[in-house]
Tab-separated table of C-alpha atoms and ligand atoms in Angstrom:
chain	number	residue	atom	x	y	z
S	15	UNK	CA	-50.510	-21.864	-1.965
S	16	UNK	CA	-48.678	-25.118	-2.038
S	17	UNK	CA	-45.060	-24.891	-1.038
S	18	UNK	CA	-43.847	-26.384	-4.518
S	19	UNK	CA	-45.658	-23.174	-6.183
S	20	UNK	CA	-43.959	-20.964	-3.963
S	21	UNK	CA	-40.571	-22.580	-4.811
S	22	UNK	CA	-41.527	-22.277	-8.606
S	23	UNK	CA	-42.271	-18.441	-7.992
S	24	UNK	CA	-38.736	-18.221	-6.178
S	25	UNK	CA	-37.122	-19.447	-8.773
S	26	UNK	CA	-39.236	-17.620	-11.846
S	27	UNK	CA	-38.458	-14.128	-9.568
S	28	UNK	CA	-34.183	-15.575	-9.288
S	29	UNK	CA	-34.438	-16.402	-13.275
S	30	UNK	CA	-36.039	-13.254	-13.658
S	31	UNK	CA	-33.571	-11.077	-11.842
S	32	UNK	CA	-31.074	-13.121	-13.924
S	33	UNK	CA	-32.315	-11.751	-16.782
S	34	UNK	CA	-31.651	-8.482	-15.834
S	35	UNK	CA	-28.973	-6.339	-17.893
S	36	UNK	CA	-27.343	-5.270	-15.008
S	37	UNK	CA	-26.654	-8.923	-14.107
S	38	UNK	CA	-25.463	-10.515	-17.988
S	39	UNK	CA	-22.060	-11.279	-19.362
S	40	UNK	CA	-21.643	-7.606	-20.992
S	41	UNK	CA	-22.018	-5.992	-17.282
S	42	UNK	CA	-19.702	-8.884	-15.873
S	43	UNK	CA	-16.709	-8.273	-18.289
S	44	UNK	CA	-16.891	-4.720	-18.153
S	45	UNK	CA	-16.370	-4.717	-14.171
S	46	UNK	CA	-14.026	-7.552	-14.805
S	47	UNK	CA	-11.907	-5.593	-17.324
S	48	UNK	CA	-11.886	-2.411	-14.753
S	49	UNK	CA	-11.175	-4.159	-11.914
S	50	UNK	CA	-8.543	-6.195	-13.386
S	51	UNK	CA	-6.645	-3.022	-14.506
S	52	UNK	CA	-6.831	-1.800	-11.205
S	53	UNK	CA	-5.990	-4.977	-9.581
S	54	UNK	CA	-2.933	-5.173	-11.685
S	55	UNK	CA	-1.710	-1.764	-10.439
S	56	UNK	CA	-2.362	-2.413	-7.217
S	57	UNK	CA	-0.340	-6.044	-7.722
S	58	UNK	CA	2.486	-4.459	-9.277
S	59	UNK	CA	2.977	-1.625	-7.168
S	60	UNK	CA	2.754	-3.403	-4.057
S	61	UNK	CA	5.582	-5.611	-4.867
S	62	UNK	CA	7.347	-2.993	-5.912
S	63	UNK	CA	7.003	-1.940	-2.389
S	64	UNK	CA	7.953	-5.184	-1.120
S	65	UNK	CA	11.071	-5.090	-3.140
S	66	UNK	CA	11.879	-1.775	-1.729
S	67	UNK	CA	11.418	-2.992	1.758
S	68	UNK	CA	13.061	-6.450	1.036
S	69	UNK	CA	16.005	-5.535	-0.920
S	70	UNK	CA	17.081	-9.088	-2.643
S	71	UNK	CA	21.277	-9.341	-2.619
S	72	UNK	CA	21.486	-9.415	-6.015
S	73	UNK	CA	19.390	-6.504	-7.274
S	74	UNK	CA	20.566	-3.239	-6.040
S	75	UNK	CA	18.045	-0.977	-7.424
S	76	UNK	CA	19.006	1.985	-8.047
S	77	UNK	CA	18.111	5.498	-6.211
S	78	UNK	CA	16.228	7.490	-8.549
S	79	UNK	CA	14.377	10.214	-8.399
S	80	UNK	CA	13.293	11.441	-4.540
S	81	UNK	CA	9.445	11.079	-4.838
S	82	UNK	CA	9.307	7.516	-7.327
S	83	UNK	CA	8.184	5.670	-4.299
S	84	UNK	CA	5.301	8.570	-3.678
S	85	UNK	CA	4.115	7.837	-6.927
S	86	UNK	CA	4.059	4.194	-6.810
S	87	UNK	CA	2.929	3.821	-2.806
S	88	UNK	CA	0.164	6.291	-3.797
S	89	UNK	CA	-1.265	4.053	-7.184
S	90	UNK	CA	-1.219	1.004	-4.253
S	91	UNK	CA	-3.221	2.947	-1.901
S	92	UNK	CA	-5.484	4.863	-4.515
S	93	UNK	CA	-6.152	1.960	-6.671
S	94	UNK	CA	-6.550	-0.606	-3.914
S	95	UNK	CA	-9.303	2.059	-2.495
S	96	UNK	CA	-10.920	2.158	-5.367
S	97	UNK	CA	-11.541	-1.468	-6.112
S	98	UNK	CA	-13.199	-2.262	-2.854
S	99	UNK	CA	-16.603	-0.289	-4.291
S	100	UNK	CA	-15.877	-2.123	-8.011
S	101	UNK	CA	-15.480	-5.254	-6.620
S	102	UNK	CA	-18.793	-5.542	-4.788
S	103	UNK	CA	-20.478	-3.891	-8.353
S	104	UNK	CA	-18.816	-6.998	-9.805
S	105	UNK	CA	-20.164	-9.130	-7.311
S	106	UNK	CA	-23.116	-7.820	-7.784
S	107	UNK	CA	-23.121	-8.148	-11.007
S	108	UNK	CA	-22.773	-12.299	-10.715
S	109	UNK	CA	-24.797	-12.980	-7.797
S	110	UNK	CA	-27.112	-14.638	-9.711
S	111	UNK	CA	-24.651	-16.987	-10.980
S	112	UNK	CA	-22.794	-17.210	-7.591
S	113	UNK	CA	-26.168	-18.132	-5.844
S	114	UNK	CA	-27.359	-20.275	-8.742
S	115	UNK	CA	-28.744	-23.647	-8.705
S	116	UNK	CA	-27.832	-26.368	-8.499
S	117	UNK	CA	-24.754	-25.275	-6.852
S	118	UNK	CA	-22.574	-27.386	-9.255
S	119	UNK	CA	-23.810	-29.055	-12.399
S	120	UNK	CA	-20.674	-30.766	-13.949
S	121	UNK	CA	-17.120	-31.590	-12.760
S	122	UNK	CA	-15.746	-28.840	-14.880
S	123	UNK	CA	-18.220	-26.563	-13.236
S	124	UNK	CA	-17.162	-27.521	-9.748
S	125	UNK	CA	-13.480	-26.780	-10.539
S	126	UNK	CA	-14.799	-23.275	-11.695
S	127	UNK	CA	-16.575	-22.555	-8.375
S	128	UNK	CA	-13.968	-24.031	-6.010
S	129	UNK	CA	-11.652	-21.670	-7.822
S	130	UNK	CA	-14.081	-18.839	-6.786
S	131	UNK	CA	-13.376	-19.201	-3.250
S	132	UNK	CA	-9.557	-17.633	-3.381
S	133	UNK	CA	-10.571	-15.631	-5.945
S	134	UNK	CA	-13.536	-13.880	-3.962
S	135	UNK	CA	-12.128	-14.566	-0.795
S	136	UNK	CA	-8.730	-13.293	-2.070
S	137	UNK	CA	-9.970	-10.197	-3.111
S	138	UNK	CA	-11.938	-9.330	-0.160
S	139	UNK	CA	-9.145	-10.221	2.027
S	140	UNK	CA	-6.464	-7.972	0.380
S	141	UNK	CA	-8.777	-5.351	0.047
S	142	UNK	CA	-10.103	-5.913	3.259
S	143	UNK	CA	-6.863	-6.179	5.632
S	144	UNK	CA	-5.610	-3.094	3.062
S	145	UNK	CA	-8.199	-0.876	4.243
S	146	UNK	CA	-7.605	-1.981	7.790
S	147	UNK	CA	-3.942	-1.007	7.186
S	148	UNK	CA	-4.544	2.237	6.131
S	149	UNK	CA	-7.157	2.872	8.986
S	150	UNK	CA	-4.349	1.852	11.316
S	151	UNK	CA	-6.683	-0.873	12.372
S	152	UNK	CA	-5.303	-4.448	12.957
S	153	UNK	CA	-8.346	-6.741	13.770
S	154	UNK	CA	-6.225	-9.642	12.126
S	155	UNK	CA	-3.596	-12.035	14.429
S	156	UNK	CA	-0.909	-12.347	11.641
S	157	UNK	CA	1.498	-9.467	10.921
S	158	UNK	CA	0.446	-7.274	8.005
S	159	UNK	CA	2.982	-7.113	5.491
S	160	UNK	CA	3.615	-11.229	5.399
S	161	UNK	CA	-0.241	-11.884	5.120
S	162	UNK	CA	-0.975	-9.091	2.524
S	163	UNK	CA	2.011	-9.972	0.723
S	164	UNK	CA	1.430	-14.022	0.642
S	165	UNK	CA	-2.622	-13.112	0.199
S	166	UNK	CA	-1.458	-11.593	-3.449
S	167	UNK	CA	-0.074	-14.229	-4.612
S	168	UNK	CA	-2.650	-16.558	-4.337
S	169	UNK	CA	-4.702	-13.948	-5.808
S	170	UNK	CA	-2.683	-13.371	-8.731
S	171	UNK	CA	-2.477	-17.086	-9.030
S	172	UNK	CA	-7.135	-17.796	-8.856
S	173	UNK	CA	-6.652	-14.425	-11.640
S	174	UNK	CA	-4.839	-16.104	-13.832
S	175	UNK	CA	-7.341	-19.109	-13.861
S	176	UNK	CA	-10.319	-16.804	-13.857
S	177	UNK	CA	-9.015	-15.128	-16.717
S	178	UNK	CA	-7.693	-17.982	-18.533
S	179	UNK	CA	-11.467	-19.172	-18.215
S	180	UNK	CA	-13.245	-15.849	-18.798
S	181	UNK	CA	-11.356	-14.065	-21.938
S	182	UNK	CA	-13.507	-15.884	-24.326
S	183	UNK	CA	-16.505	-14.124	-22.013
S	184	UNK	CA	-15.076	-11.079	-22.462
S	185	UNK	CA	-13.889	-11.537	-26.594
S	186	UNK	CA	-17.412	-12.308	-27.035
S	187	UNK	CA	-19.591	-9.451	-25.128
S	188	UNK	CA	-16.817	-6.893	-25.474
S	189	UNK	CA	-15.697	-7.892	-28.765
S	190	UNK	CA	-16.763	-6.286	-32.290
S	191	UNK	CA	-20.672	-6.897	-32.218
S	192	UNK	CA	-20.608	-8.054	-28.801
S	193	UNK	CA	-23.401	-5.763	-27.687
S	194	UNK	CA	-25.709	-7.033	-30.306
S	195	UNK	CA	-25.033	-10.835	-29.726
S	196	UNK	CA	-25.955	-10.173	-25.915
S	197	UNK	CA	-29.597	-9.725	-25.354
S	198	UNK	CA	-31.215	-9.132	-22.136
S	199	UNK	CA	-34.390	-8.520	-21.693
S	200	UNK	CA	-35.886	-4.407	-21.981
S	201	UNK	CA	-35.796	-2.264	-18.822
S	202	UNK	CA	-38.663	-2.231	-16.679
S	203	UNK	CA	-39.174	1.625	-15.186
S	204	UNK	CA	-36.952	1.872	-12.209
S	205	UNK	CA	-34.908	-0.932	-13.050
S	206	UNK	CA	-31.168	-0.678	-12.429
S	207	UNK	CA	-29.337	-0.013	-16.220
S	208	UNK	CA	-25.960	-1.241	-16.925
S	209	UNK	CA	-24.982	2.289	-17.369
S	210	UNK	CA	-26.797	2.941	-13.890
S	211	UNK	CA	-24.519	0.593	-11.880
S	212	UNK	CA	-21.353	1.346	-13.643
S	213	UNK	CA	-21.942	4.755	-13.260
S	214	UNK	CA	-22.718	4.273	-9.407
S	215	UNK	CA	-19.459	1.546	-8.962
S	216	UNK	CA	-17.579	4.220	-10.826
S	217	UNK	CA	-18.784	7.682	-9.076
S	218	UNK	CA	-17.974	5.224	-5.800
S	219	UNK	CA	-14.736	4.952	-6.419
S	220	UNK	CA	-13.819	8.349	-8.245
S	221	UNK	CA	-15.371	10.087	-4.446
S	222	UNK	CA	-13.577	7.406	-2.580
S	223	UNK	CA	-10.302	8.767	-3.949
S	224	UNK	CA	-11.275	12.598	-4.002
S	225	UNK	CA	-11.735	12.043	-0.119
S	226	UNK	CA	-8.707	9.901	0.487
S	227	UNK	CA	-5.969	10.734	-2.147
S	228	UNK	CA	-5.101	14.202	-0.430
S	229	UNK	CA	-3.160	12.217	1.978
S	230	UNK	CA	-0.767	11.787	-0.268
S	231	UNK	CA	-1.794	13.851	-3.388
S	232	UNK	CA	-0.817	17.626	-2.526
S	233	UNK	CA	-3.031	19.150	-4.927
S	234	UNK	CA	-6.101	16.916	-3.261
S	235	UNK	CA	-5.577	18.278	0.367
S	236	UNK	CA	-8.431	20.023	0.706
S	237	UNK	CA	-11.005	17.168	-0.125
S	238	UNK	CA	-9.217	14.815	2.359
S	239	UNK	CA	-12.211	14.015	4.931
S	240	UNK	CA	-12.046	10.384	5.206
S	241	UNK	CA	-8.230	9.877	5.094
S	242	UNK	CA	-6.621	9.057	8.990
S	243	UNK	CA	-3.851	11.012	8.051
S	244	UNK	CA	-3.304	14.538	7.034
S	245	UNK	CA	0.060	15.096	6.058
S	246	UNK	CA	0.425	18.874	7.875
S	247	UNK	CA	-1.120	17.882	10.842
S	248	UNK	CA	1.381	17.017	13.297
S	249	UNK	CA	4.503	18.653	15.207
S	250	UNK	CA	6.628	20.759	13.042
S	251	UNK	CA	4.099	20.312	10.332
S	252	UNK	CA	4.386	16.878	9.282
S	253	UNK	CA	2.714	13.718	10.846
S	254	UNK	CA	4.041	11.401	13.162
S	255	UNK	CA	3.903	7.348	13.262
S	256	UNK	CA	5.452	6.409	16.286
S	257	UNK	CA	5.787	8.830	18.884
S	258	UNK	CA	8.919	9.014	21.210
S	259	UNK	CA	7.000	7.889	24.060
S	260	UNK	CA	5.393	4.760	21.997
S	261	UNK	CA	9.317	3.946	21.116
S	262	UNK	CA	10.787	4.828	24.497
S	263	UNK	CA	13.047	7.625	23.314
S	264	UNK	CA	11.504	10.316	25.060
S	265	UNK	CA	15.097	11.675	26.145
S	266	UNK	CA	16.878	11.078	23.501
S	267	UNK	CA	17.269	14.544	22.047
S	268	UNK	CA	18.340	16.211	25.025
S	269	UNK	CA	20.364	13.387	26.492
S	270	UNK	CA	24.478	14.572	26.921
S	271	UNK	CA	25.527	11.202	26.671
S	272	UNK	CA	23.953	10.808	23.756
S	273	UNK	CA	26.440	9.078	21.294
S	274	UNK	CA	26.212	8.139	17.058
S	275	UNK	CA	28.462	5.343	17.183
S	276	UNK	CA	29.785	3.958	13.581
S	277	UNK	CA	31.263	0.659	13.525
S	278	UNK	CA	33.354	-1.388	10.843
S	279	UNK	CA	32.654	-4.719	9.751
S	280	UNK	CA	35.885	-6.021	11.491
S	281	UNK	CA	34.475	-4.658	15.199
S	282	UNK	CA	36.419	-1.287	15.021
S	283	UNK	CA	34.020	1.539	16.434
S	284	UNK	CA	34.409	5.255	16.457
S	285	UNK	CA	31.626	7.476	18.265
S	286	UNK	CA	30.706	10.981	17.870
S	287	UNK	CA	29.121	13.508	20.882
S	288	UNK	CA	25.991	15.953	18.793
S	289	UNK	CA	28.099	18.656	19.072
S	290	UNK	CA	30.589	16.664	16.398
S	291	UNK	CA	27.928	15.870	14.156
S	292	UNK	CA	26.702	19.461	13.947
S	293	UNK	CA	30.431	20.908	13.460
S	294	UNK	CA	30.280	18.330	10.292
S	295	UNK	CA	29.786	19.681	6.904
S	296	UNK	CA	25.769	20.071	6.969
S	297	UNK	CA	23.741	19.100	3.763
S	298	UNK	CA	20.150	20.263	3.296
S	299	UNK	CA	17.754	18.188	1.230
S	300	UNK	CA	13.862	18.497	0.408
S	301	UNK	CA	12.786	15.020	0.873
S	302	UNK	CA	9.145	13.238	1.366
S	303	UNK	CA	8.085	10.815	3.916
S	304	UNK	CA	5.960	8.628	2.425
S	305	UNK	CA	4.555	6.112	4.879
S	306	UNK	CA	3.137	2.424	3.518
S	307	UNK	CA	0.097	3.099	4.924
S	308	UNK	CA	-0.577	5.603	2.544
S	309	UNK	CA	0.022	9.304	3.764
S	310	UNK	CA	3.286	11.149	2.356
S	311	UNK	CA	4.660	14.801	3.144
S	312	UNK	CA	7.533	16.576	2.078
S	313	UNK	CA	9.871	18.558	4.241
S	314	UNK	CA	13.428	20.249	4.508
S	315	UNK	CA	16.021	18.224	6.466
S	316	UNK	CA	19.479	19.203	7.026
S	317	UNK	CA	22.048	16.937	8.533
S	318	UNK	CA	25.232	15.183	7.539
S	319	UNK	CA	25.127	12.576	4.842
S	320	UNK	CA	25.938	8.864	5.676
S	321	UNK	CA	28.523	8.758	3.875
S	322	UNK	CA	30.416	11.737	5.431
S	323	UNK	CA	29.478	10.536	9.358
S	324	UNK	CA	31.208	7.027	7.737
S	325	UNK	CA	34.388	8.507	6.096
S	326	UNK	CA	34.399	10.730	10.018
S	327	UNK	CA	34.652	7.555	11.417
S	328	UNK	CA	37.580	6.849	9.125
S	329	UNK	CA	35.695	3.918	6.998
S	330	UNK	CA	34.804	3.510	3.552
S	331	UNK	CA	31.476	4.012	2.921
S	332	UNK	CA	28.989	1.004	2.163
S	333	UNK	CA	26.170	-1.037	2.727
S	334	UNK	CA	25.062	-0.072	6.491
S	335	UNK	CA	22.565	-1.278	9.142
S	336	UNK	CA	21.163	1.714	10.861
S	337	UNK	CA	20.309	0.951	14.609
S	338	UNK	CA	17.557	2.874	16.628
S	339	UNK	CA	17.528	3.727	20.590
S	340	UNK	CA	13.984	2.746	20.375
S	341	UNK	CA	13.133	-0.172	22.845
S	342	UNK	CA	9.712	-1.012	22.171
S	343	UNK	CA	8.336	-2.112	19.072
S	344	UNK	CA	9.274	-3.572	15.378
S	345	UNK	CA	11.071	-0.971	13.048
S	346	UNK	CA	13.682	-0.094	15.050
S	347	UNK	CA	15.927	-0.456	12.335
S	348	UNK	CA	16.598	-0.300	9.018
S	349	UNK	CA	19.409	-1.406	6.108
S	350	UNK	CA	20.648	0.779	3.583
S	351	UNK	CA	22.190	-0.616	0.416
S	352	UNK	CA	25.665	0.692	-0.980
S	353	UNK	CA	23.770	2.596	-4.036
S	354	UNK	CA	21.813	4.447	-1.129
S	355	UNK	CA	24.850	5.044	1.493
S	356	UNK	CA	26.541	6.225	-1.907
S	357	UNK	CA	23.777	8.757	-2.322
S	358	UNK	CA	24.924	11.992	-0.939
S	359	UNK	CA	21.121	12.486	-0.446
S	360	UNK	CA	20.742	10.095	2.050
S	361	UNK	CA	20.974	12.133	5.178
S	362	UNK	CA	21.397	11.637	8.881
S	363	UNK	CA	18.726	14.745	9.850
S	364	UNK	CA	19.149	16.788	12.857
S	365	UNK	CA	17.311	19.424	11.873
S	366	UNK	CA	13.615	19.692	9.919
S	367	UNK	CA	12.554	23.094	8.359
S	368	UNK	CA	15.618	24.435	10.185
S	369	UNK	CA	13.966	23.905	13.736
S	370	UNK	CA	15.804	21.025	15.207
S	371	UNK	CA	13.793	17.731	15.036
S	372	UNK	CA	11.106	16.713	17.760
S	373	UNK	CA	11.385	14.105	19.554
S	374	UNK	CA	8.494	12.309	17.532
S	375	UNK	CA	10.522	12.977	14.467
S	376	UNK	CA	13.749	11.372	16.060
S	377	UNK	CA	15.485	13.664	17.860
S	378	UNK	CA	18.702	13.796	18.039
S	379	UNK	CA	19.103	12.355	14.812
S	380	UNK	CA	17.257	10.706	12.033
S	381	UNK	CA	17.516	8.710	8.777
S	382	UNK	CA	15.440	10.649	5.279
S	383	UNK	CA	16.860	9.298	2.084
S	384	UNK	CA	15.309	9.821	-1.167
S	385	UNK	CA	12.547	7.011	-2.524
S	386	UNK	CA	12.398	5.009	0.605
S	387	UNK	CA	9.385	3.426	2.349
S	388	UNK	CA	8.316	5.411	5.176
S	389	UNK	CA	8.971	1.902	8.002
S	390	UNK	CA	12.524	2.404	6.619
S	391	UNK	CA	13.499	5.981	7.791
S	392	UNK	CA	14.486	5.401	11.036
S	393	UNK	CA	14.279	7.761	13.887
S	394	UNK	CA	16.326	8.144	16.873
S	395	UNK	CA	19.515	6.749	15.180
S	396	UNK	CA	21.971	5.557	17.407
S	397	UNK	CA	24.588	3.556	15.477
S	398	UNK	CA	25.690	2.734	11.795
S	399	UNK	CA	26.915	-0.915	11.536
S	400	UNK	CA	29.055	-1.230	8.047
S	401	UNK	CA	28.992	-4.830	7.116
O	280	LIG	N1	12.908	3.855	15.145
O	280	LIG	C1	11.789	3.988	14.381
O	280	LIG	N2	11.822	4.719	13.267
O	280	LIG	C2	10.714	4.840	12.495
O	280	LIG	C3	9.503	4.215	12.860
O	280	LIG	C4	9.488	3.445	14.036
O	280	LIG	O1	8.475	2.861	14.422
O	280	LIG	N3	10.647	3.348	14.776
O	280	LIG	N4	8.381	4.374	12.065
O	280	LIG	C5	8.641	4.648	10.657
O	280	LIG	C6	7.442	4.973	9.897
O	280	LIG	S1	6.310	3.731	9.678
O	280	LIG	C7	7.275	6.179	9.264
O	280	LIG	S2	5.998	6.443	8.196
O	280	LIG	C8	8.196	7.291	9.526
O	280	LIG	C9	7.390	8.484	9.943
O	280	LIG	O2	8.227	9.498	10.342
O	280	LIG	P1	7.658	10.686	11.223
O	280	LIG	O3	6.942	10.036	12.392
O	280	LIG	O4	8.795	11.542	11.598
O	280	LIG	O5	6.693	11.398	10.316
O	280	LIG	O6	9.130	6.968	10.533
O	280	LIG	C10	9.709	5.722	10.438
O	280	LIG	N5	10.785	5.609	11.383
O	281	LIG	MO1	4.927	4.344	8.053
């Protein structure tokens, strides 16, 4: 066999596979349609969550109801889960065109594939560094949050082109009489249907969120095997992030010169021993912690509300900075905005369940306020800066 017939069978066996249903425009732009829904979620919830960790000045959003952020942080997590097994159907889907050749066959063509590259690589890299994330796994030299967040825009930004370039696609295959202006070629026995791979892409996903979702979805505890985190495992029933130890707090809790000290914006300070923050009027609230990386729980927490260890201290309450004794490591602290401090939900705990807290939890005394990122509850409070 001469090696020019063996590069004509190649390519009749690629133009062949080409053909196949599983691989035509129909296929394409119903993975495309899925996945974009679930993209979006994922797109809008995560900056949600951005916005909720990067309060901008002039928004003050306001408090809401205690588990909003459960909801939303659990779409990110489920739907960003989900589209890792339909994106590689989708790429599956177009591999023929991806791999075609000649790799570019007109200058409009070549400004099509070089927008492929953050579009694919995009995707894979939000998906990929969000998985990571959850896993607790950071492979990657940059820090999380900036790269996912930065990553998402230029993704939105190659979906908007892709779309702008593909809705005709989709109008025409998905459109009234799509299916019949679409013909592929009749399946072979054993070949791979359209319905097969959506089916398969879909059952993916669906199992990848029956064993993950628990971790966050109380009703789906029981078929959480793949998720890190379960949310009752852990001291006093509820899991831990960073432990005392990690943080450098181990004493903290039984330290007697521990101190909460509350200062003013103009430098005047007032301090109080634990003894004078459990002879304050004591609140009790049922609130979740619902950590980015995907896991949330619920528990009781009594304590005294900001506001009230603020007014103690003789000050009117508003926007705060809440300092941590921790000494290693980033989320030491935290801000709260006026709407929050104003909140008498928002609690300085000292006790969880009614046991008081462990030191993993923050002992002496932590921050739980209603719909608030889980990096943002800070343990092992130390002072409350008014500014
Ligand atoms: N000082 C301090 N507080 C912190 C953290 C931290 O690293 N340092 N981690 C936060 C994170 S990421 C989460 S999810 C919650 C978890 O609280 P838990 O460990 O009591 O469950 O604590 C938050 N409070
Ligand atoms: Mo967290």
């Amino acid at each position: 066999m001469t090696l020019t017939r063996i590069a004509d069978q190649v390519e009749a066996s690629r133009a062949d596979a080409a053909d196949r249903e599983v691989h035509d425009a129909r296929t394409a732009s119903i993975l495309g349609v899925i996945l974009g829904v679930s993209f979006l979620i994922c797109f809008l919830t995560g900056m949600w969550s951005h916005l909720q960790q990067n309060p901008p000045s002039w928004l003050e959003i306001p408090i809401g109801p205690a588990w909003a952020y459960r909801v939303t942080q659990g779409l990110h997590i489920i739907t960003g889960l989900a589209s890792i097994p339909l994106l590689l159907a989708k790429l599956y889907s177009v591999s023929p065109k991806l791999l075609s050749r000649p790799p570019v066959r007109s200058p409009l063509h070549a400004m099509e594939r070089i927008g492929l590259l953050p579009l694919v690589g995009g995707s894979v890299f939000m998906l990929a560094t969000g998985a990571a994330n959850v896993a607790r796994w950071y492979p990657f030299k940059f820090f999380f949050p900036v790269g996912h967040f930065w990553g998402a825009w230029v993704l939105l930004g190659a979906t908007m082109i892709h779309l702008a370039l593909k809705v005709p696609v989709v109008r025409r295959t998905l459109g009234r009489g799509g299916a019949v202006t679409v013909t592929s070629r009749p399946l072979r026995l054993g070949e791979l249907s359209r319905r097969g791979l959506l089916v398969a892409a879909g059952g993916a996903a669906a199992l990848l969120t029956l064993l993950t979702a628990g971790q966050t979805v109380p009703f789906l505890k029981r078929t959480t095997l793949l998720a890190p985190r379960r949310p009752d495992i852990g001291p006093q029933g509820l899991p831990v992030n960073r432990t005392a130890s990690a943080a450098g707090t181990e004493g903290l809790g039984a330290d007697p010169s521990y101190r909460l000290v509350v200062s003013s914006a103009d430098g005047t300070e007032r301090s109080f021993t634990l003894a004078e923050l459990q002879a304050m009027s004591q609140r009790t609230e049922t609130l979740p912690i619902v950590c980015v990386e995907g896991w949330s729980a619920e528990a009781t927490w009594s304590g005294v509300s900001v506001a009230d260890a603020i007014r103690a201290a003789g000050m009117e309450p508003g926007p705060v900075t809440v300092r941590s004794a921790q000494t290693r490591g980033g989320y030491r602290n935290s801000d709260l905005t006026g709407s929050a401090v104003s909140d008498e939900r928002c609690l300085l705990a000292l006790r969880i369940n009614g046991e008081p807290l462990n030191a993993d939890h923050g002992a002496p005394l932590r921050l739980i306020a209603p719909n608030r990122p889980g990096v943002m509850q800070t343990k092992w409070v130390e002072r409350l800066e008014l500014s």
